[in-house]
Short mmCIF file of C-alpha atoms in Angstrom, two decimals:
data_model
loop_
_atom_site.label_atom_id
_atom_site.label_comp_id
_atom_site.label_asym_id
_atom_site.label_seq_id
_atom_site.Cartn_x
_atom_site.Cartn_y
_atom_site.Cartn_z
CA MET A 1169 -30.03 -19.79 30.57
CA ALA A 1170 -29.66 -23.25 32.72
CA ASP A 1171 -27.75 -24.90 29.91
CA ASP A 1172 -25.08 -22.60 29.74
CA ASP A 1173 -24.03 -23.74 33.16
CA LEU A 1174 -23.21 -27.06 32.01
CA LEU A 1175 -19.99 -25.64 29.83
CA PRO A 1176 -17.54 -23.73 32.10
CA VAL A 1177 -14.58 -25.60 29.72
CA VAL A 1178 -11.59 -23.96 29.25
CA SER A 1179 -9.68 -25.18 26.43
CA PHE A 1180 -6.59 -24.44 24.19
CA GLY A 1181 -8.73 -23.08 21.10
CA SER A 1182 -10.99 -20.92 23.42
CA LEU A 1183 -7.85 -19.34 25.20
CA MET A 1184 -6.12 -18.62 21.93
CA SER A 1185 -9.47 -17.09 20.37
CA GLU A 1186 -9.82 -14.73 23.76
CA GLY A 1187 -6.03 -14.02 23.89
CA ILE A 1188 -6.12 -12.70 20.31
CA THR A 1189 -9.15 -10.52 20.85
CA LEU A 1190 -7.69 -9.07 24.10
CA SER A 1191 -4.53 -8.68 22.03
CA ARG A 1192 -6.42 -6.73 18.95
CA ARG A 1193 -8.11 -4.68 21.59
CA GLY A 1194 -4.48 -3.76 23.06
CA GLN A 1195 -5.25 -5.47 26.47
CA HIS A 1196 -1.70 -7.10 26.33
CA ASP A 1197 -1.50 -8.04 30.06
CA LYS A 1198 -4.76 -10.01 29.66
CA ALA A 1199 -3.82 -11.63 26.44
CA LEU A 1200 -0.49 -12.60 27.84
CA GLY A 1201 -2.28 -14.72 30.50
CA CYS A 1202 -4.33 -16.49 28.00
CA PHE A 1203 -1.47 -17.48 25.81
CA ASN A 1204 0.32 -18.88 29.21
CA ASP A 1205 -2.48 -20.83 29.86
CA ALA A 1206 -3.19 -21.99 26.28
CA LEU A 1207 0.67 -22.90 26.18
CA LYS A 1208 0.05 -25.05 29.37
CA LEU A 1209 -2.39 -27.07 27.55
CA ARG A 1210 -0.52 -27.62 24.39
CA ALA A 1211 3.31 -26.84 24.80
CA GLY A 1212 5.28 -26.05 21.74
CA ASP A 1213 2.32 -24.77 19.73
CA LYS A 1214 4.29 -22.40 17.15
CA HIS A 1215 1.46 -20.12 16.47
CA CYS A 1216 0.52 -19.66 20.37
CA LEU A 1217 4.48 -19.01 20.70
CA ILE A 1218 4.45 -16.44 18.23
CA THR A 1219 1.38 -14.43 19.68
CA ARG A 1220 2.73 -14.68 22.95
CA SER A 1221 6.12 -13.27 21.84
CA LYS A 1222 4.53 -10.14 20.05
CA CYS A 1223 2.50 -9.56 23.72
CA PHE A 1224 5.77 -9.58 25.40
CA LEU A 1225 7.26 -7.10 22.89
CA ARG A 1226 4.44 -4.85 23.25
CA LEU A 1227 4.78 -4.92 27.15
CA GLY A 1228 8.91 -3.98 26.40
CA ASP A 1229 9.83 -7.74 27.36
CA THR A 1230 12.30 -8.07 24.67
CA GLU A 1231 14.24 -11.04 26.27
CA ASN A 1232 11.27 -13.25 26.61
CA SER A 1233 9.84 -11.95 23.28
CA LEU A 1234 12.98 -13.65 21.58
CA LYS A 1235 12.85 -16.79 23.48
CA ASP A 1236 9.37 -17.30 22.21
CA ALA A 1237 10.23 -16.44 18.47
CA GLU A 1238 13.31 -18.73 18.62
CA ALA A 1239 11.25 -21.67 20.12
CA SER A 1240 9.06 -21.43 17.07
CA LEU A 1241 11.79 -21.76 14.62
CA GLN A 1242 13.32 -24.78 16.59
CA ILE A 1243 9.96 -26.54 15.87
CA ASP A 1244 9.85 -25.01 12.21
CA ASN A 1245 12.75 -23.37 10.70
CA THR A 1246 10.77 -22.51 7.75
CA PHE A 1247 7.91 -20.68 9.72
CA TYR A 1248 7.91 -17.25 8.33
CA GLU A 1249 6.00 -15.64 11.22
CA GLY A 1250 8.78 -16.89 13.45
CA LEU A 1251 11.32 -15.27 11.13
CA TYR A 1252 9.72 -12.09 11.34
CA GLN A 1253 8.66 -11.86 15.14
CA LYS A 1254 12.69 -12.76 15.42
CA ALA A 1255 13.64 -9.92 13.11
CA GLU A 1256 11.38 -7.55 14.98
CA THR A 1257 12.20 -8.38 18.44
CA LEU A 1258 16.15 -8.09 17.35
CA TYR A 1259 15.13 -4.60 15.63
CA ALA A 1260 13.80 -3.61 18.92
CA MET A 1261 16.84 -4.74 20.77
CA GLY A 1262 19.00 -2.43 18.84
CA ASP A 1263 20.51 -5.51 17.05
CA PHE A 1264 20.10 -4.14 13.49
CA GLU A 1265 22.47 -6.00 11.52
CA PHE A 1266 20.95 -9.53 12.95
CA ALA A 1267 17.40 -8.31 12.27
CA LEU A 1268 18.28 -7.45 8.73
CA VAL A 1269 19.44 -10.96 8.42
CA PHE A 1270 16.04 -12.35 9.59
CA TYR A 1271 14.19 -9.99 7.37
CA HIS A 1272 15.94 -11.10 4.28
CA ARG A 1273 15.46 -14.88 5.10
CA GLY A 1274 11.79 -14.05 5.64
CA ARG A 1275 11.37 -12.04 2.36
CA ARG A 1276 13.15 -15.22 0.59
CA LEU A 1277 10.23 -17.74 1.61
CA ARG A 1278 7.31 -14.94 1.39
CA PRO A 1279 8.48 -12.15 -1.13
CA ASP A 1280 4.57 -11.60 -1.61
CA LEU A 1281 4.73 -9.98 1.92
CA HIS A 1282 5.29 -6.29 2.03
CA LYS A 1283 6.17 -6.43 5.86
CA PHE A 1284 9.31 -7.76 5.24
CA GLN A 1285 10.71 -5.36 2.50
CA LEU A 1286 9.62 -2.85 5.11
CA GLY A 1287 11.43 -4.29 7.82
CA ILE A 1288 14.84 -4.35 5.60
CA HIS A 1289 14.12 -0.84 4.61
CA LYS A 1290 14.09 0.22 8.37
CA ALA A 1291 16.68 -1.94 9.59
CA GLU A 1292 18.90 -0.60 6.90
CA GLU A 1293 18.41 2.95 7.70
CA ALA A 1294 18.77 2.10 11.50
CA ILE A 1295 22.23 0.65 10.61
CA ILE A 1296 23.48 3.72 8.54
CA ASN A 1297 22.21 5.97 11.23
CA CYS A 1298 24.46 4.17 13.93
CA ILE A 1299 27.43 4.19 11.55
CA GLY A 1300 30.66 5.13 13.86
CA SER A 1301 28.77 4.09 17.07
CA LYS A 1302 30.60 1.79 18.92
CA GLU A 1303 27.53 0.42 20.62
CA CYS A 1304 23.79 0.67 19.78
CA ASP A 1305 22.02 -0.17 22.74
CA PHE A 1306 18.94 2.04 22.94
CA LEU A 1307 15.75 0.53 21.44
CA PRO A 1308 14.13 2.51 18.68
CA THR A 1309 10.96 1.46 20.03
CA MET A 1310 11.29 1.79 23.67
CA SER A 1311 10.20 4.06 25.85
CA LEU A 1312 12.52 6.54 27.71
CA ASP A 1313 11.41 4.78 30.94
CA ASN A 1314 12.70 1.48 29.81
CA ALA A 1315 15.66 3.20 28.43
CA SER A 1316 16.33 4.90 31.72
CA LYS A 1317 16.00 1.56 33.47
CA LYS A 1318 18.35 -0.16 31.13
CA ASP A 1319 20.85 2.68 31.61
CA ASN A 1320 20.32 2.31 35.38
CA GLN A 1321 21.34 -1.26 35.13
CA LYS A 1322 24.45 -0.78 33.50
CA GLN A 1323 25.60 1.93 35.77
CA GLN A 1324 25.31 -0.04 38.76
CA ASN A 1325 27.77 -2.67 37.32
CA LYS A 1326 30.45 0.02 36.83
CA PRO A 1327 32.98 1.49 39.70
CA LYS A 1328 31.64 4.46 41.47
CA ASP A 1329 34.25 6.97 40.13
CA GLN A 1330 33.53 5.85 36.67
CA LYS A 1331 29.74 6.55 37.14
CA ASP A 1332 30.79 10.03 38.46
CA GLN A 1333 32.84 10.71 35.80
CA LYS A 1334 30.37 9.83 33.24
CA GLN A 1335 27.86 12.04 34.92
CA THR A 1336 30.38 15.10 34.68
CA LYS A 1337 31.08 14.23 30.80
CA LYS A 1338 29.25 17.35 28.90
CA GLN A 1339 28.28 17.56 25.18
CA SER A 1340 29.09 20.97 23.57
CA PRO A 1341 26.04 23.20 24.00
CA LYS A 1342 25.30 23.38 20.23
CA THR A 1343 25.37 19.35 20.00
CA GLU A 1344 23.05 19.38 22.92
CA GLN A 1345 20.76 21.87 21.49
CA GLN A 1346 20.38 19.85 18.45
CA LEU A 1347 19.45 16.65 20.23
CA LEU A 1348 17.31 18.02 22.76
CA GLY A 1349 15.73 20.56 20.66
CA GLN A 1350 12.98 22.42 22.71
CA LEU A 1351 14.03 20.57 26.05
CA TYR A 1352 17.42 22.24 25.82
CA ALA A 1353 16.03 25.22 27.32
CA ASP A 1354 14.65 22.98 30.15
CA LYS A 1355 17.87 21.30 30.95
CA ALA A 1356 19.83 25.02 30.93
CA TYR A 1357 16.98 26.19 33.61
CA LEU A 1358 17.48 22.96 35.86
CA GLU A 1359 21.27 23.52 35.72
CA LYS A 1360 20.76 27.16 36.71
CA LEU A 1361 18.53 26.16 39.68
CA LEU A 1362 21.47 24.04 41.04
CA LYS A 1363 23.63 27.45 41.70
CA ASP A 1364 20.92 28.31 44.05
CA GLU A 1365 22.24 26.86 47.35
CA ASP A 1366 19.20 27.58 49.43
CA LEU A 1367 16.70 26.19 47.06
CA MET A 1368 18.56 23.05 46.80
CA GLN A 1369 18.83 22.44 50.66
CA SER A 1370 14.89 23.06 51.02
CA SER A 1371 12.26 20.19 50.42
CA THR A 1372 8.84 19.78 49.23
CA ARG A 1373 5.68 19.21 51.26
CA GLN A 1374 5.69 15.49 50.60
CA GLY A 1375 9.50 15.42 51.90
CA ALA A 1376 11.34 15.26 48.86
CA LYS A 1377 14.59 17.04 48.64
CA VAL A 1378 14.49 19.53 45.71
CA MET A 1379 17.89 18.97 44.72
CA ASP A 1380 17.02 15.26 44.13
CA LEU A 1381 14.23 16.50 41.98
CA VAL A 1382 16.43 18.67 39.81
CA LEU A 1383 19.03 16.20 39.50
CA ASP A 1384 16.69 13.23 38.65
CA GLY A 1385 15.36 15.95 35.83
CA ILE A 1386 18.80 16.55 34.34
CA SER A 1387 19.50 12.86 34.51
CA TYR A 1388 16.48 12.23 32.31
CA LEU A 1389 17.18 14.86 29.83
CA ASN A 1390 20.94 13.61 29.54
CA GLN A 1391 19.43 10.13 29.06
CA ARG A 1392 17.25 11.38 26.21
CA ARG A 1393 20.29 13.36 24.88
CA ASP A 1394 22.02 10.09 24.47
CA PHE A 1395 18.99 8.11 23.35
CA TRP A 1396 19.11 10.59 20.37
CA GLN A 1397 22.67 10.31 20.01
CA GLN A 1398 22.38 6.81 19.49
CA GLN A 1399 19.70 6.97 17.02
CA LYS A 1400 20.93 9.64 15.01
CA PRO A 1401 24.59 10.51 15.87
CA ILE A 1402 25.58 14.06 14.70
CA TYR A 1403 28.57 12.84 12.73
CA ALA A 1404 26.29 10.12 10.97
CA ARG A 1405 24.39 12.97 9.41
CA GLU A 1406 26.76 13.46 6.69
CA TYR A 1407 24.62 10.63 4.88
CA GLU A 1408 21.92 13.03 4.97
CA ARG A 1409 23.59 15.87 3.48
CA ARG A 1410 24.99 13.77 0.86
CA VAL A 1411 21.31 12.77 -0.13
CA LEU A 1412 20.23 16.38 -0.12
CA ARG A 1413 23.22 17.41 -2.49
CA GLN A 1414 22.02 14.43 -4.71
CA GLY A 1415 18.63 16.45 -4.98
CA ARG A 1416 16.54 14.81 -2.52
CA ALA A 1417 14.54 17.53 -0.92
CA ARG A 1418 13.86 15.82 2.16
CA ASP A 1419 12.19 18.53 4.08
CA LYS A 1420 9.60 18.87 0.93
CA LYS A 1421 8.88 15.33 1.07
CA GLN A 1422 9.83 12.51 3.41
CA LYS A 1423 11.44 9.12 2.18
CA PRO A 1424 8.92 6.22 2.58
CA ALA A 1425 11.15 4.43 4.95
CA ASP A 1426 10.95 7.54 7.20
CA ILE A 1427 7.38 7.67 6.85
CA ALA A 1428 6.95 3.68 7.58
CA ARG A 1429 9.09 4.43 10.81
CA THR A 1430 6.81 7.12 11.97
CA ILE A 1431 3.88 5.47 11.34
CA ALA A 1432 5.07 2.25 13.06
CA LYS A 1433 5.84 4.22 16.19
CA GLU A 1434 2.41 5.85 16.24
CA MET A 1435 0.60 2.58 15.73
CA GLU A 1436 2.73 1.10 18.78
CA ASP A 1437 1.70 4.10 20.76
CA ILE A 1438 -2.14 3.52 20.01
CA GLU A 1439 -1.71 0.09 20.91
CA LEU A 1440 0.10 0.78 24.51
CA MET A 1441 -2.34 3.75 25.14
CA LEU A 1442 -5.25 1.06 24.91
CA ALA A 1443 -3.57 -1.52 26.83
CA ARG A 1444 -2.97 1.10 29.65
CA GLY A 1445 -6.57 2.00 29.83
CA SER A 1446 -6.57 4.95 27.89
CA ALA A 1447 -9.29 4.01 25.17
CA GLU A 1448 -10.22 7.60 24.72
CA GLN A 1449 -6.64 8.67 23.87
CA SER A 1450 -6.02 5.83 21.80
CA CYS A 1451 -8.86 6.36 19.63
CA ARG A 1452 -8.20 10.12 19.24
CA LYS A 1453 -4.60 9.29 18.07
CA ALA A 1454 -5.75 6.74 15.82
CA GLU A 1455 -8.19 9.02 14.02
CA ARG A 1456 -5.34 11.47 13.57
CA LEU A 1457 -3.01 9.31 12.04
CA LEU A 1458 -5.86 7.90 9.81
CA LYS A 1459 -6.21 11.29 8.37
CA LYS A 1460 -2.50 11.59 7.80
CA ILE A 1461 -2.35 8.32 6.06
CA GLN A 1462 -5.41 9.10 3.93
CA ALA A 1463 -3.73 12.28 2.63
CA TRP A 1464 -0.42 10.47 1.76
CA SER A 1465 0.17 8.85 -1.87
CA GLU A 1466 0.69 5.07 -2.35
CA ASP A 1467 4.16 5.92 -3.36
CA GLU A 1468 5.04 7.17 0.09
CA VAL A 1469 2.92 4.59 1.97
CA PRO A 1470 2.87 1.25 -0.32
CA ASN A 1471 0.77 -0.54 2.29
CA LYS A 1472 -1.57 2.59 2.46
CA TYR A 1473 -4.86 0.55 2.57
CA GLU A 1474 -3.69 -2.21 4.87
CA LEU A 1475 -2.89 0.54 7.42
CA ILE A 1476 -6.19 2.51 6.84
CA GLY A 1477 -8.07 -0.92 7.35
CA ASN A 1478 -5.96 -1.71 10.68
CA LEU A 1479 -6.27 1.67 12.05
CA HIS A 1480 -10.28 1.35 11.60
CA SER A 1481 -9.74 -1.79 13.35
CA CYS A 1482 -8.09 0.07 16.45
CA ILE A 1483 -10.73 2.64 16.69
CA GLY A 1484 -13.12 -0.05 16.85
CA ASN A 1485 -11.62 -1.83 19.51
CA ALA A 1486 -11.18 1.45 21.57
CA GLN A 1487 -14.83 2.49 21.02
CA LEU A 1488 -15.76 -1.26 22.09
CA ALA A 1489 -13.53 -0.90 25.33
CA MET A 1490 -15.53 2.42 25.84
CA GLY A 1491 -18.89 0.82 25.59
CA GLN A 1492 -19.60 2.51 22.10
CA MET A 1493 -21.08 -0.48 20.62
CA GLU A 1494 -22.75 0.96 17.54
CA ALA A 1495 -19.46 3.19 16.88
CA ALA A 1496 -17.47 0.22 17.16
CA LEU A 1497 -19.36 -1.89 14.92
CA HIS A 1498 -19.33 1.21 12.40
CA SER A 1499 -15.61 1.33 12.45
CA HIS A 1500 -15.29 -2.54 12.24
CA GLN A 1501 -17.44 -2.30 9.03
CA MET A 1502 -15.33 0.61 7.51
CA ASP A 1503 -12.17 -2.00 8.06
CA LEU A 1504 -14.16 -4.66 6.11
CA GLU A 1505 -15.15 -2.25 3.34
CA CYS A 1506 -11.49 -1.10 2.84
CA ALA A 1507 -10.44 -4.73 3.04
CA ARG A 1508 -13.14 -6.07 0.31
CA GLU A 1509 -12.25 -2.95 -1.99
CA HIS A 1510 -8.65 -3.67 -1.98
CA ALA A 1511 -8.88 -7.61 -1.82
CA LEU A 1512 -7.10 -8.13 1.46
CA PRO A 1513 -8.28 -11.39 2.69
CA ASP A 1514 -6.23 -11.43 6.36
CA ALA A 1515 -8.01 -7.98 6.88
CA THR A 1516 -11.16 -9.18 5.64
CA SER A 1517 -11.14 -12.21 7.86
CA ARG A 1518 -9.96 -9.89 10.79
CA ALA A 1519 -12.89 -7.45 10.41
CA LEU A 1520 -15.46 -10.23 10.12
CA ASP A 1521 -14.39 -11.77 13.11
CA ASN A 1522 -14.28 -8.46 14.94
CA ILE A 1523 -18.21 -7.52 13.91
CA GLY A 1524 -19.20 -11.26 14.56
CA HIS A 1525 -17.89 -10.63 18.36
CA VAL A 1526 -19.85 -7.23 18.60
CA TYR A 1527 -23.22 -8.80 17.23
CA ALA A 1528 -22.89 -11.36 19.75
CA ARG A 1529 -21.83 -9.11 22.66
CA ILE A 1530 -24.98 -7.04 21.76
CA GLY A 1531 -27.43 -9.94 21.69
CA LYS A 1532 -27.90 -9.92 18.00
CA PHE A 1533 -27.11 -13.46 17.30
CA GLN A 1534 -28.52 -13.62 13.82
CA GLN A 1535 -26.12 -11.06 12.63
CA ALA A 1536 -23.48 -12.60 14.38
CA ILE A 1537 -24.32 -15.89 12.73
CA ASN A 1538 -24.52 -14.15 9.25
CA THR A 1539 -21.02 -12.31 9.56
CA TRP A 1540 -19.15 -15.77 11.05
CA GLU A 1541 -20.86 -17.92 8.27
CA GLU A 1542 -19.44 -15.53 5.88
CA LYS A 1543 -15.85 -15.90 7.37
CA ILE A 1544 -16.03 -19.95 7.24
CA PRO A 1545 -14.12 -19.78 3.76
CA LEU A 1546 -11.44 -17.57 5.22
CA ALA A 1547 -10.54 -20.05 8.14
CA GLN A 1548 -6.98 -21.35 7.40
CA SER A 1549 -6.95 -24.08 9.67
CA SER A 1550 -9.07 -27.21 11.04
CA LEU A 1551 -8.71 -25.57 14.49
CA GLU A 1552 -9.90 -22.10 13.22
CA LYS A 1553 -13.19 -23.76 11.95
CA ALA A 1554 -13.68 -25.66 15.00
CA TRP A 1555 -13.98 -22.63 17.35
CA LEU A 1556 -15.71 -20.88 14.36
CA PHE A 1557 -18.36 -23.60 13.98
CA HIS A 1558 -18.83 -23.72 17.42
CA GLU A 1559 -19.53 -19.87 18.14
CA ILE A 1560 -22.17 -20.19 15.33
CA GLY A 1561 -23.35 -22.98 16.98
CA ARG A 1562 -23.85 -21.49 20.14
CA CYS A 1563 -25.49 -18.46 18.65
CA TYR A 1564 -28.26 -20.86 16.90
CA LEU A 1565 -28.72 -22.46 20.36
CA GLU A 1566 -29.09 -19.02 21.78
CA LEU A 1567 -31.99 -18.32 19.31
CA ASP A 1568 -33.65 -21.87 20.24
CA ASN A 1569 -32.68 -23.40 16.77
CA ALA A 1570 -31.35 -26.27 18.27
CA GLU A 1571 -31.66 -28.50 14.99
CA VAL A 1572 -29.27 -26.25 13.22
CA ALA A 1573 -26.75 -25.75 16.54
CA GLN A 1574 -26.32 -29.58 16.60
CA ASP A 1575 -25.38 -29.26 12.98
CA TYR A 1576 -22.63 -26.83 13.79
CA GLY A 1577 -21.71 -28.78 16.72
CA GLU A 1578 -20.89 -31.86 14.51
CA GLN A 1579 -18.98 -29.83 11.94
CA SER A 1580 -16.90 -28.37 14.99
CA LEU A 1581 -16.41 -32.00 16.48
CA GLN A 1582 -15.38 -32.91 12.89
CA SER A 1583 -12.67 -30.19 12.71
CA ALA A 1584 -11.51 -30.94 16.12
CA ASP A 1585 -10.90 -34.42 15.25
CA GLU A 1586 -9.08 -33.42 12.03
CA GLU A 1587 -6.84 -31.09 14.20
CA GLY A 1588 -6.59 -33.97 17.25
CA ASP A 1589 -7.52 -31.38 19.72
CA VAL A 1590 -9.00 -33.02 22.68
CA GLU A 1591 -10.25 -29.76 24.18
CA TRP A 1592 -12.31 -28.74 21.03
CA GLN A 1593 -13.54 -32.26 20.82
CA LEU A 1594 -14.80 -31.88 24.58
CA HIS A 1595 -16.16 -28.51 23.72
CA ALA A 1596 -18.05 -29.67 20.52
CA THR A 1597 -19.73 -32.81 22.09
CA VAL A 1598 -20.97 -30.56 24.86
CA LEU A 1599 -22.61 -28.29 22.36
CA VAL A 1600 -24.05 -31.33 20.48
CA ALA A 1601 -25.41 -32.76 23.64
CA GLN A 1602 -27.10 -29.56 24.69
CA ALA A 1603 -28.70 -29.17 21.30
CA GLN A 1604 -30.15 -32.69 21.72
CA VAL A 1605 -31.35 -31.98 25.22
CA LYS A 1606 -33.52 -28.97 23.63
CA LEU A 1607 -34.57 -31.21 20.86
CA LYS A 1608 -35.76 -33.85 23.30
CA ASP A 1609 -33.38 -36.80 22.09
CA TYR A 1610 -32.39 -37.53 25.56
CA GLN A 1611 -30.69 -41.16 24.86
CA SER A 1612 -28.33 -39.55 22.41
CA ALA A 1613 -27.86 -36.50 24.69
CA ILE A 1614 -26.70 -38.91 27.52
CA LEU A 1615 -24.26 -40.34 25.14
CA ASN A 1616 -22.72 -37.33 24.17
CA PHE A 1617 -22.63 -36.01 27.90
CA GLU A 1618 -20.86 -39.64 28.40
CA ARG A 1619 -18.30 -39.04 25.78
CA ALA A 1620 -17.81 -35.38 26.57
CA LEU A 1621 -16.93 -36.49 30.34
CA GLU A 1622 -14.16 -39.03 28.86
CA LYS A 1623 -12.68 -36.13 27.07
CA ALA A 1624 -12.97 -33.79 30.23
CA ARG A 1625 -10.89 -36.48 32.22
CA LEU A 1626 -8.42 -36.59 29.20
CA VAL A 1627 -7.82 -32.69 29.61
CA PRO A 1628 -8.28 -32.83 32.57
CA SER A 1629 -10.92 -30.50 33.53
CA GLU A 1630 -12.39 -31.05 37.02
CA THR A 1631 -14.91 -28.12 36.75
CA ALA A 1632 -15.90 -29.52 33.02
CA GLN A 1633 -16.43 -32.99 34.65
CA ASN A 1634 -18.54 -31.40 37.46
CA GLY A 1635 -20.70 -29.52 34.80
CA ILE A 1636 -21.53 -32.62 32.50
CA ILE A 1637 -22.38 -34.57 35.50
CA ALA A 1638 -24.59 -32.05 36.76
#
């Protein structure tokens, strides 16, 4: 459409909307770019800081994640999302005691949110598992590759003789077998290969020395051993033996905190797979986890139905990434049904948002309109209403219903005025003007394009200015 060329506008609201959608699909790198651009337009927005903090955390950048969480709390020290994100980041950094403090602060502010109680449980369990450990440096949610990088950085700061001494230090075979499990046999095999001098002097076809490859393998397994030693030291397992003596059959029934920790790790893996472009693997893993959670009781998983809905959403996002539009629509509809059945307003809003996007993407604009209009009462801010009204108006414009498109454009403009958001004022004003062009109300259209041009100069947006002038 020729009219579409009039509005190549990049606004704070549109960047936030796009970033959140990308993040829900697991495309955290792309989402991060959107949030960076959004913060250039509106520096210090606490909601944008938190969404960017989540992206940093998913990408393993805990330092920047913590900075954004703390920045949001400097703006509003009662911002419960900021407290939760800071606690999550501290937990990921291995600072379990400080994480526990912020989980407790968040629960005092919002006792209705189960995620703070869940955070308290997992932080307490992590502290118990680290009893007697001088230092808990490894991240519970960090990949072994990141753990290896962190360990290598520490090693570079130590004297060479100290590094060599650490490398030669060995655990007892029994302890190593407990920590490494099935990988213990692999380590024993690699150590046996080191004794073959001829083999160690040889090289692969690519020119890599066999000795270097074997030593790298042993080093990796040592780091894995140390990782699990930190997370669950052998001497800290006395706690579990006491629990067993008190009559809790841990092998027969997992504790809710253990189940929650397992679920959290698997959910992270699902999102990371999608972020790395492995949509099919992400989808399969989410489907397997969904079956597990459906089999557990609410006593074992208190937020069972929230997780079921979230997994339907993850599956839908993966299917959308694979181009399976009908399957994605079905999955998001399952998310919606679950949210309605169990009265979960946030999940309902998420599902309606995703369903509307799928409909719009496949060109079913009336269905997108119906879905997004149902979401209107769930909008929690004027800014959210501004972009929601705008999206509905754009769909009406696609259907050549310019009169209703104009009405929604005016509602979007009113919400943007309430928020004081210049970018969305610009976006909505152009929508109104485009609708007026279709209605042949050229005088009003010219006035609104002139107003939009003034807004574009305030943003500033040279591209938008050129489009409006054209």
